[in-house]
PDB file of C-alpha atoms in Angstrom:
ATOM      1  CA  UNK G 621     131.565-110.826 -78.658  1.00  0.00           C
ATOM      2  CA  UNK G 622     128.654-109.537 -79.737  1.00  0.00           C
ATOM      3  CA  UNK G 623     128.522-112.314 -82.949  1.00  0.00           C
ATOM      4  CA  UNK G 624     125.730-114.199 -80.728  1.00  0.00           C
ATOM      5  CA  UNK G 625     123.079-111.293 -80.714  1.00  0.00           C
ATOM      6  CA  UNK G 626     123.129-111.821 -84.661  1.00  0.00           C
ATOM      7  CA  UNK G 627     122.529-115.598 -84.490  1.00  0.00           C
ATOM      8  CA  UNK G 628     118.914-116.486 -84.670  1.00  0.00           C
ATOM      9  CA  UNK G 629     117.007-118.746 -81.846  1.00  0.00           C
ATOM     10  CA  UNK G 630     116.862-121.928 -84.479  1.00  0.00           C
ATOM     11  CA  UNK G 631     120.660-122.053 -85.184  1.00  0.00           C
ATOM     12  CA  UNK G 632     121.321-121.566 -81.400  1.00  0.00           C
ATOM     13  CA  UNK G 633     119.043-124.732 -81.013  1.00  0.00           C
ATOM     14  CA  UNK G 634     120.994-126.563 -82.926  1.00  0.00           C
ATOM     15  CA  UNK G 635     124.176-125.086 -81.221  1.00  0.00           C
ATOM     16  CA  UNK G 636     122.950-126.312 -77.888  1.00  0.00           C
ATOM     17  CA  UNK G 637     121.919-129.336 -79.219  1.00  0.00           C
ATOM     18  CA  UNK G 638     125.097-130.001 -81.109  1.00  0.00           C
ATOM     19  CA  UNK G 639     126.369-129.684 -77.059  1.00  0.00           C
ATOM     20  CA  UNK G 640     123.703-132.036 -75.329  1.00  0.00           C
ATOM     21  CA  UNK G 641     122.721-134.929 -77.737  1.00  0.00           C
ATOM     22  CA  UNK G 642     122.817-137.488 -76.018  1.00  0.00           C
ATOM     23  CA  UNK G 643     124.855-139.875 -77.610  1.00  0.00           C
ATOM     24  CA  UNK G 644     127.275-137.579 -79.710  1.00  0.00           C
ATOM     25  CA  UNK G 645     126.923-134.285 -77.709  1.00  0.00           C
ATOM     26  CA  UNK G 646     130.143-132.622 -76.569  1.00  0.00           C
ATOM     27  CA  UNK G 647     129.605-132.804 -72.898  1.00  0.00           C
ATOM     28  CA  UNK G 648     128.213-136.184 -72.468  1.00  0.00           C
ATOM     29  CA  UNK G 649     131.791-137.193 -74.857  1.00  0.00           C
ATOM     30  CA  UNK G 650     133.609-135.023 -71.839  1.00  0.00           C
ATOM     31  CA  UNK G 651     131.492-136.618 -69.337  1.00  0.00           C
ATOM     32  CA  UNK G 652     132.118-140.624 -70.534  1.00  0.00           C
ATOM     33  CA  UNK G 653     135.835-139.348 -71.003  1.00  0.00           C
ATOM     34  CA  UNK G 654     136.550-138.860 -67.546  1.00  0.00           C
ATOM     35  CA  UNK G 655     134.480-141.964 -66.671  1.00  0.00           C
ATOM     36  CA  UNK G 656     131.009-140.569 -65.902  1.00  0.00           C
ATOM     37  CA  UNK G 657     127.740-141.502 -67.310  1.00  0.00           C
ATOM     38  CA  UNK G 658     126.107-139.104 -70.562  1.00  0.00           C
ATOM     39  CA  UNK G 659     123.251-137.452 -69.261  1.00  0.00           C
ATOM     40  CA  UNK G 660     120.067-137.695 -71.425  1.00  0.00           C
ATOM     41  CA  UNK G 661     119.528-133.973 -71.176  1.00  0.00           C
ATOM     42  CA  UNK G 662     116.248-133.798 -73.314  1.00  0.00           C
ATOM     43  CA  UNK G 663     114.658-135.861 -70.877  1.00  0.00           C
ATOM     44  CA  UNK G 664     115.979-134.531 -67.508  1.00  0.00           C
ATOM     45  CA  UNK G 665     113.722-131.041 -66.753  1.00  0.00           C
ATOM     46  CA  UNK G 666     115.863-130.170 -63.714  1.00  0.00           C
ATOM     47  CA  UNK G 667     118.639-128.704 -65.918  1.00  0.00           C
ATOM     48  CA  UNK G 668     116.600-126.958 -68.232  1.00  0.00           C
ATOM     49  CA  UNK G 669     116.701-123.646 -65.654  1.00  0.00           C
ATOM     50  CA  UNK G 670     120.340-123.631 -65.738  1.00  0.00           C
ATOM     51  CA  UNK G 671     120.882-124.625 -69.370  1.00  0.00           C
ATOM     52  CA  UNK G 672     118.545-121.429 -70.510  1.00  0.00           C
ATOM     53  CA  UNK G 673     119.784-118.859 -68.336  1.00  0.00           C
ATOM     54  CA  UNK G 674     123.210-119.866 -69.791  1.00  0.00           C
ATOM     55  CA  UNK G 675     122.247-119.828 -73.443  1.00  0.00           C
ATOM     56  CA  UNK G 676     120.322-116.282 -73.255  1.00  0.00           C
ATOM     57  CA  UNK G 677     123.254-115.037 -71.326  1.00  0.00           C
ATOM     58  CA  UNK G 678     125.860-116.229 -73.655  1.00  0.00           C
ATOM     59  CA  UNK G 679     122.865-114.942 -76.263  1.00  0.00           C
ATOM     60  CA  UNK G 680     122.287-111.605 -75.101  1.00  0.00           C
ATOM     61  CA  UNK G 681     125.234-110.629 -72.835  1.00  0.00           C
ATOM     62  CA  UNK G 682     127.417-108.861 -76.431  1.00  0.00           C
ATOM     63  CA  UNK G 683     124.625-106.170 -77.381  1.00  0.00           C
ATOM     64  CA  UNK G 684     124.155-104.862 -73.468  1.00  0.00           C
ATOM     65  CA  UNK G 685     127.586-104.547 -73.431  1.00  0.00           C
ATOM     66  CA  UNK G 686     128.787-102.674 -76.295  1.00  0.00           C
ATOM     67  CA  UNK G 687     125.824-100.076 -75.011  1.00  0.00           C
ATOM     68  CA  UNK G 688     127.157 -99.624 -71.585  1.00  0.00           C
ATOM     69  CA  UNK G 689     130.848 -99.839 -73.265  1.00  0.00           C
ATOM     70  CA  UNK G 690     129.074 -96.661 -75.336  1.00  0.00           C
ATOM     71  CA  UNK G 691     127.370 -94.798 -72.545  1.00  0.00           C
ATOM     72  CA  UNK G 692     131.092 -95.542 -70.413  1.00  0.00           C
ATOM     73  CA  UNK G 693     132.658 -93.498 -73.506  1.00  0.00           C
ATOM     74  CA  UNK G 694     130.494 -90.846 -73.185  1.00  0.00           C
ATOM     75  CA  UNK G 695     132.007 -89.813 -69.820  1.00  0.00           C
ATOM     76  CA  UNK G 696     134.358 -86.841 -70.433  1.00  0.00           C
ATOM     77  CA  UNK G 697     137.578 -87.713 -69.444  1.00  0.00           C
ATOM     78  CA  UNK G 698     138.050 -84.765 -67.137  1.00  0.00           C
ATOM     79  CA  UNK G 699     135.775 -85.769 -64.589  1.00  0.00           C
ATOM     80  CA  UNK G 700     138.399 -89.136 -64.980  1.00  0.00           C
ATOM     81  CA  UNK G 701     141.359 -86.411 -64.542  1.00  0.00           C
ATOM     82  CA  UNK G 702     139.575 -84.764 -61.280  1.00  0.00           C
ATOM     83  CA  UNK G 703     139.363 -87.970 -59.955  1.00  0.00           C
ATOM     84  CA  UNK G 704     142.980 -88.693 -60.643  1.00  0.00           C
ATOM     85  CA  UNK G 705     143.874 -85.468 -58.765  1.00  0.00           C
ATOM     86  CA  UNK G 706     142.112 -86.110 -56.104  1.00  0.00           C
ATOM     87  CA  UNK G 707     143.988 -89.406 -55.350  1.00  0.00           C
ATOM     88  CA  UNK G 708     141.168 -91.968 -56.456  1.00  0.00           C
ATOM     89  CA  UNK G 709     141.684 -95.145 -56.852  1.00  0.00           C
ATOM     90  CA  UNK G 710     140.205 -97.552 -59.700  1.00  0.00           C
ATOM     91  CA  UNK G 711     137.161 -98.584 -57.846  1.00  0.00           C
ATOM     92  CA  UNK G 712     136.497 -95.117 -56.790  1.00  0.00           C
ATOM     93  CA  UNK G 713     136.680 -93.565 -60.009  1.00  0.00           C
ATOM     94  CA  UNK G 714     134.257 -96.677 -61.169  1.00  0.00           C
ATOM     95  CA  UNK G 715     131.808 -96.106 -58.351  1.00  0.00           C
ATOM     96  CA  UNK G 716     132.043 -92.310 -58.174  1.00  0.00           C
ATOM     97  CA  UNK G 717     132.834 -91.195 -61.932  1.00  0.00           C
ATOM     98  CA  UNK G 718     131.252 -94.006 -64.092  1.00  0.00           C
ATOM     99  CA  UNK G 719     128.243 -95.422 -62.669  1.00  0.00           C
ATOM    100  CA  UNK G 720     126.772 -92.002 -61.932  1.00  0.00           C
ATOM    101  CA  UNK G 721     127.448 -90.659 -65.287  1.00  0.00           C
ATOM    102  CA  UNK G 722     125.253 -94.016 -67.093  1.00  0.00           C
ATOM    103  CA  UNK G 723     122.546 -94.534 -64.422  1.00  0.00           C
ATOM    104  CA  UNK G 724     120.350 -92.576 -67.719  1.00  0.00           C
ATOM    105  CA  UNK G 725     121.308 -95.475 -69.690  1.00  0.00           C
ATOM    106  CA  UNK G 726     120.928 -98.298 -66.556  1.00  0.00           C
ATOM    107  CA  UNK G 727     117.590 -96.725 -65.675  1.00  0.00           C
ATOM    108  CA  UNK G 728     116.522 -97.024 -69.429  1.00  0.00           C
ATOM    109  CA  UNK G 729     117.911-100.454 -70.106  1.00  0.00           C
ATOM    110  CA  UNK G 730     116.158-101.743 -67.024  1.00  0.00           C
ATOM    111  CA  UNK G 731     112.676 -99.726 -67.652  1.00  0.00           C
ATOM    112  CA  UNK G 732     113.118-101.494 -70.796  1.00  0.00           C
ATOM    113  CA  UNK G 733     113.914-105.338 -69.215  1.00  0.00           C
ATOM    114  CA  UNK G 734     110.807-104.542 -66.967  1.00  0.00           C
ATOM    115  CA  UNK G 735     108.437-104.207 -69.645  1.00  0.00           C
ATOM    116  CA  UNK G 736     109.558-107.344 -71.219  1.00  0.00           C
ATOM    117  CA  UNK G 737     109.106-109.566 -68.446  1.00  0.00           C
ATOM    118  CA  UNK G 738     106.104-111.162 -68.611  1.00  0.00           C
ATOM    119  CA  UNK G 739     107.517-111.753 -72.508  1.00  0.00           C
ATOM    120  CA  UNK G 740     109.527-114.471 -72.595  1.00  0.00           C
ATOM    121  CA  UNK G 741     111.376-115.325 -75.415  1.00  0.00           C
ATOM    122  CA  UNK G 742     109.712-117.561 -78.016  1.00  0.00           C
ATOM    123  CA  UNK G 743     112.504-118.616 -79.519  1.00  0.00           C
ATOM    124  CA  UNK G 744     114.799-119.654 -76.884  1.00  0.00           C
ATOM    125  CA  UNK G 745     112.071-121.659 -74.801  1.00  0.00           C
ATOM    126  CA  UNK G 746     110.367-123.183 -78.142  1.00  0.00           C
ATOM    127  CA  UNK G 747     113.910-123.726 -80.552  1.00  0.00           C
ATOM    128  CA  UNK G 748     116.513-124.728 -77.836  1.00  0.00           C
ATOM    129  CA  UNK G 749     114.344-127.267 -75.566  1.00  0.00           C
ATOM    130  CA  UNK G 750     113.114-128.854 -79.019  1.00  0.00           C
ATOM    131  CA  UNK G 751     109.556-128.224 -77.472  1.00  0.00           C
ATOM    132  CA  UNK G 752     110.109-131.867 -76.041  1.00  0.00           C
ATOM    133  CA  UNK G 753     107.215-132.733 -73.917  1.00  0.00           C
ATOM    134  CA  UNK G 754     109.402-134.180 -70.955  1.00  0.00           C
ATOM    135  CA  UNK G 755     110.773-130.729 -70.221  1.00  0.00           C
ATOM    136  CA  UNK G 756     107.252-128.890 -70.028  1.00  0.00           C
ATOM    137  CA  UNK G 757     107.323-128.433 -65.967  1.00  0.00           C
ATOM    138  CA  UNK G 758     110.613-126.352 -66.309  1.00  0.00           C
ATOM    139  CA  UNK G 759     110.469-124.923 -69.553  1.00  0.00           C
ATOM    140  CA  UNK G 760     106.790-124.282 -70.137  1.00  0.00           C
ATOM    141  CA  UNK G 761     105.799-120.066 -70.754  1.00  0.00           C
ATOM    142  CA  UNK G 762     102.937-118.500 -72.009  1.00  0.00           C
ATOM    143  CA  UNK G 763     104.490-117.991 -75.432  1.00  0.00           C
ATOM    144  CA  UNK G 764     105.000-121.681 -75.649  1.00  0.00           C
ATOM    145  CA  UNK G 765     101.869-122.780 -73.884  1.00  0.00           C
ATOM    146  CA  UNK G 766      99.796-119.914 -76.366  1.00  0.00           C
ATOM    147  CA  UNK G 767     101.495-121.924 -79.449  1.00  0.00           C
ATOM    148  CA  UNK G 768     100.800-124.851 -78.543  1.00  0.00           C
ATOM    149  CA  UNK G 769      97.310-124.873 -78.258  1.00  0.00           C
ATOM    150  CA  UNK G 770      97.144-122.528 -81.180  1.00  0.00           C
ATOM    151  CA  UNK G 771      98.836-125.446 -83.257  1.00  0.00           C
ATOM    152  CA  UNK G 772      97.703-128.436 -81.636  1.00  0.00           C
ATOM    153  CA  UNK G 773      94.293-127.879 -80.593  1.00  0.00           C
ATOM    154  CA  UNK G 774      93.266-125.022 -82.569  1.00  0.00           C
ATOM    155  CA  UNK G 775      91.809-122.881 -80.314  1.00  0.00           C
ATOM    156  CA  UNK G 776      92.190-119.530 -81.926  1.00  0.00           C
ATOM    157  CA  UNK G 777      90.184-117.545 -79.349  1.00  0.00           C
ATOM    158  CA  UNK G 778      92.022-118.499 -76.273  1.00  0.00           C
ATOM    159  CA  UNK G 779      95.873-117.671 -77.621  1.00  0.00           C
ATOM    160  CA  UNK G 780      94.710-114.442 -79.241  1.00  0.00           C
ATOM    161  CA  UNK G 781      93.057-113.473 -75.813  1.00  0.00           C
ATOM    162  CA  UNK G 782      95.960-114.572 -73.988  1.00  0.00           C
ATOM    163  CA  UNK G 783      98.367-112.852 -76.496  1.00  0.00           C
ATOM    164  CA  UNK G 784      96.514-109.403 -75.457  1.00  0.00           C
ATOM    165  CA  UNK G 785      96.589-110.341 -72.008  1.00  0.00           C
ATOM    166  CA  UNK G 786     100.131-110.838 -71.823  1.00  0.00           C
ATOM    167  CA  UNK G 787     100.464-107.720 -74.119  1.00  0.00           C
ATOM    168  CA  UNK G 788      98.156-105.209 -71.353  1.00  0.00           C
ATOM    169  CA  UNK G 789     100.012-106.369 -68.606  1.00  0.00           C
ATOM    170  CA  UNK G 790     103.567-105.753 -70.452  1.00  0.00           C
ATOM    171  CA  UNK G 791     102.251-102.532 -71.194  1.00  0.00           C
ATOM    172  CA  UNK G 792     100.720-101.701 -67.518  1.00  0.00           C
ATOM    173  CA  UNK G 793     104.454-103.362 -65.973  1.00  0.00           C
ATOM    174  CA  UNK G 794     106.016-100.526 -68.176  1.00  0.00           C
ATOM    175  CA  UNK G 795     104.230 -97.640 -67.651  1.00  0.00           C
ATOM    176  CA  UNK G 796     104.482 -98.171 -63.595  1.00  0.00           C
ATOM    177  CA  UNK G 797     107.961 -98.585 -63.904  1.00  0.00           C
ATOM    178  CA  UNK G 798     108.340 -95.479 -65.906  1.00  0.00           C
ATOM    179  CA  UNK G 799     105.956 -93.654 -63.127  1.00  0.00           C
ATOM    180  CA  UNK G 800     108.001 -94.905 -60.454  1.00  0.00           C
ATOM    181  CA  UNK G 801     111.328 -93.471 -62.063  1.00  0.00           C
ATOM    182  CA  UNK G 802     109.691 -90.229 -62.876  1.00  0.00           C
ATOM    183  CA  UNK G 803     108.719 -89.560 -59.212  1.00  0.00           C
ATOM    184  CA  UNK G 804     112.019 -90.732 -58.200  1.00  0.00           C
ATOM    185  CA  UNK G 805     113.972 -89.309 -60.971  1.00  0.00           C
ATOM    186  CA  UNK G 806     112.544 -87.195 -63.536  1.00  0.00           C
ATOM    187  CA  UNK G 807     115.585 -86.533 -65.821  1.00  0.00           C
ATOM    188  CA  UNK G 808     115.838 -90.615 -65.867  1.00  0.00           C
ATOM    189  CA  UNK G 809     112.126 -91.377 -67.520  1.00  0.00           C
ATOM    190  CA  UNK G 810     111.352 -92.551 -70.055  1.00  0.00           C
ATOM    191  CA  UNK G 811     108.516 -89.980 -71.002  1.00  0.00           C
TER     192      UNK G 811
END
C-alpha cells in the first residue's frame, strides 16, 4: 500500500510506539502471552537497527513500488509476445524483457538514493526513537546530533556548518555517481 508514504514521521512515532510501550505495547502483550518477559524497548539500543530499517521499509517500500509498477507498464507488450514465441519462461521474460527495459528508471532511482545517503532521515531517527538518550549509540545521525546541539546547547555556528557540510558532500556523492553512470552509460545519466 502506498497509504504509509502519506503518513508523516510524528504519527509513525506514535504508531511504533503504540507497538513497543513497554507496559501496554502490542508485542510485549504477545510476548507475556506466550509466557515471555516485555522487553523495555526504549531502553535496549541493540534493537533500534532492526526496528528502523523495518519502519522506513514498511515507510517507504509503497511509493518505489508503484514507480517501478509504472516504468514495468511502460514495456510494450510485444517485446512480452516475442518472448512468448520464443518459448520463455516467466523468469526469462523478467530477466530478459523487464529489467532491461527499467534499468533508466533503476539507474535514476539509485543515482537518486546515492545522493541522499549521507541524509538521513530526521524524522524517523528523531520522532520514532523518542530522541531517548539510552538509544544514542545506535540511533545517533548527524541530523539528530546537528539538532541537538542546536536546541540544547545553542551553538548556532557548529550545526549550520555541519548542515553545509553534510549538504557539499551530498552534493559531491551525487555528481560522482552521475559521472560514473555517464561513462558507463550515457543514455542512463542523469545530466
Amino acid at each position: 500500500s502506498i497509504i504509509p508514504s502519506f503518513i508523516s514521521w510524528v504519527a509513525v512515532g506514535y504508531i511504533v510506539y503504540a507497538m513497543l510501550d513497554p507496559t501496554k505495547g502490542m508485542i510485549n502483550q504477545v510476548l507475556t502471552f506466550f509466557g515471555k518477559e516485555g522487553i523495555s524497548w526504549y531502553s535496549e539500543p541493540k534493537y533500534w537497527p532492526f526496528i528502523l530499517v523495518i519502519t522506513k521499509t514498511w515507510q517507504g517500500v509503497g511509493l518505489g513500488s508503484i514507480i517501478y509498477y509504472a516504468a514495468l507498464m511502460g514495456v510494450d507488450n510485444e517485446l512480452y509476445e516475442a518472448a512468448d514465441i520464443d518459448g520463455a519462461g516467466k523468469l526469462q521474460k523478467t530477466w530478459f524483457v523487464s529489467i532491461p527495459q527499467i534499468v533508466p528508471i533503476i539507474i535514476i532511482m539509485g543515482i537518486l538514493d546515492i545522493g541522499k545517503i549521507f541524509r538521513a532521515d530526521f524524522g524517523l531517527f528523531y520522532n520514532v526513537t523518542r530522541d531517548v538518550g539510552a538509544l544514542y549509540p545506535k540511533t545517533d545521525v548527524i541530523d539528530t546530533y546537528v539538532f541537538r546541539a542546536l536546541m540544547q546547547q545553542g551553538n548556532l555556528g557548529m550545526s549550520a556548518a555541519v548542515g553545509l557540510f553534510q549538504s557539499v558532500i551530498c552534493f559531491v556523492t551525487l555528481m560522482l555517481t552521475n559521472a560514473i553512470i555517464k561513462k558507463k552509460s550515457p543514455e542512463n545519466a542523469l545530466f
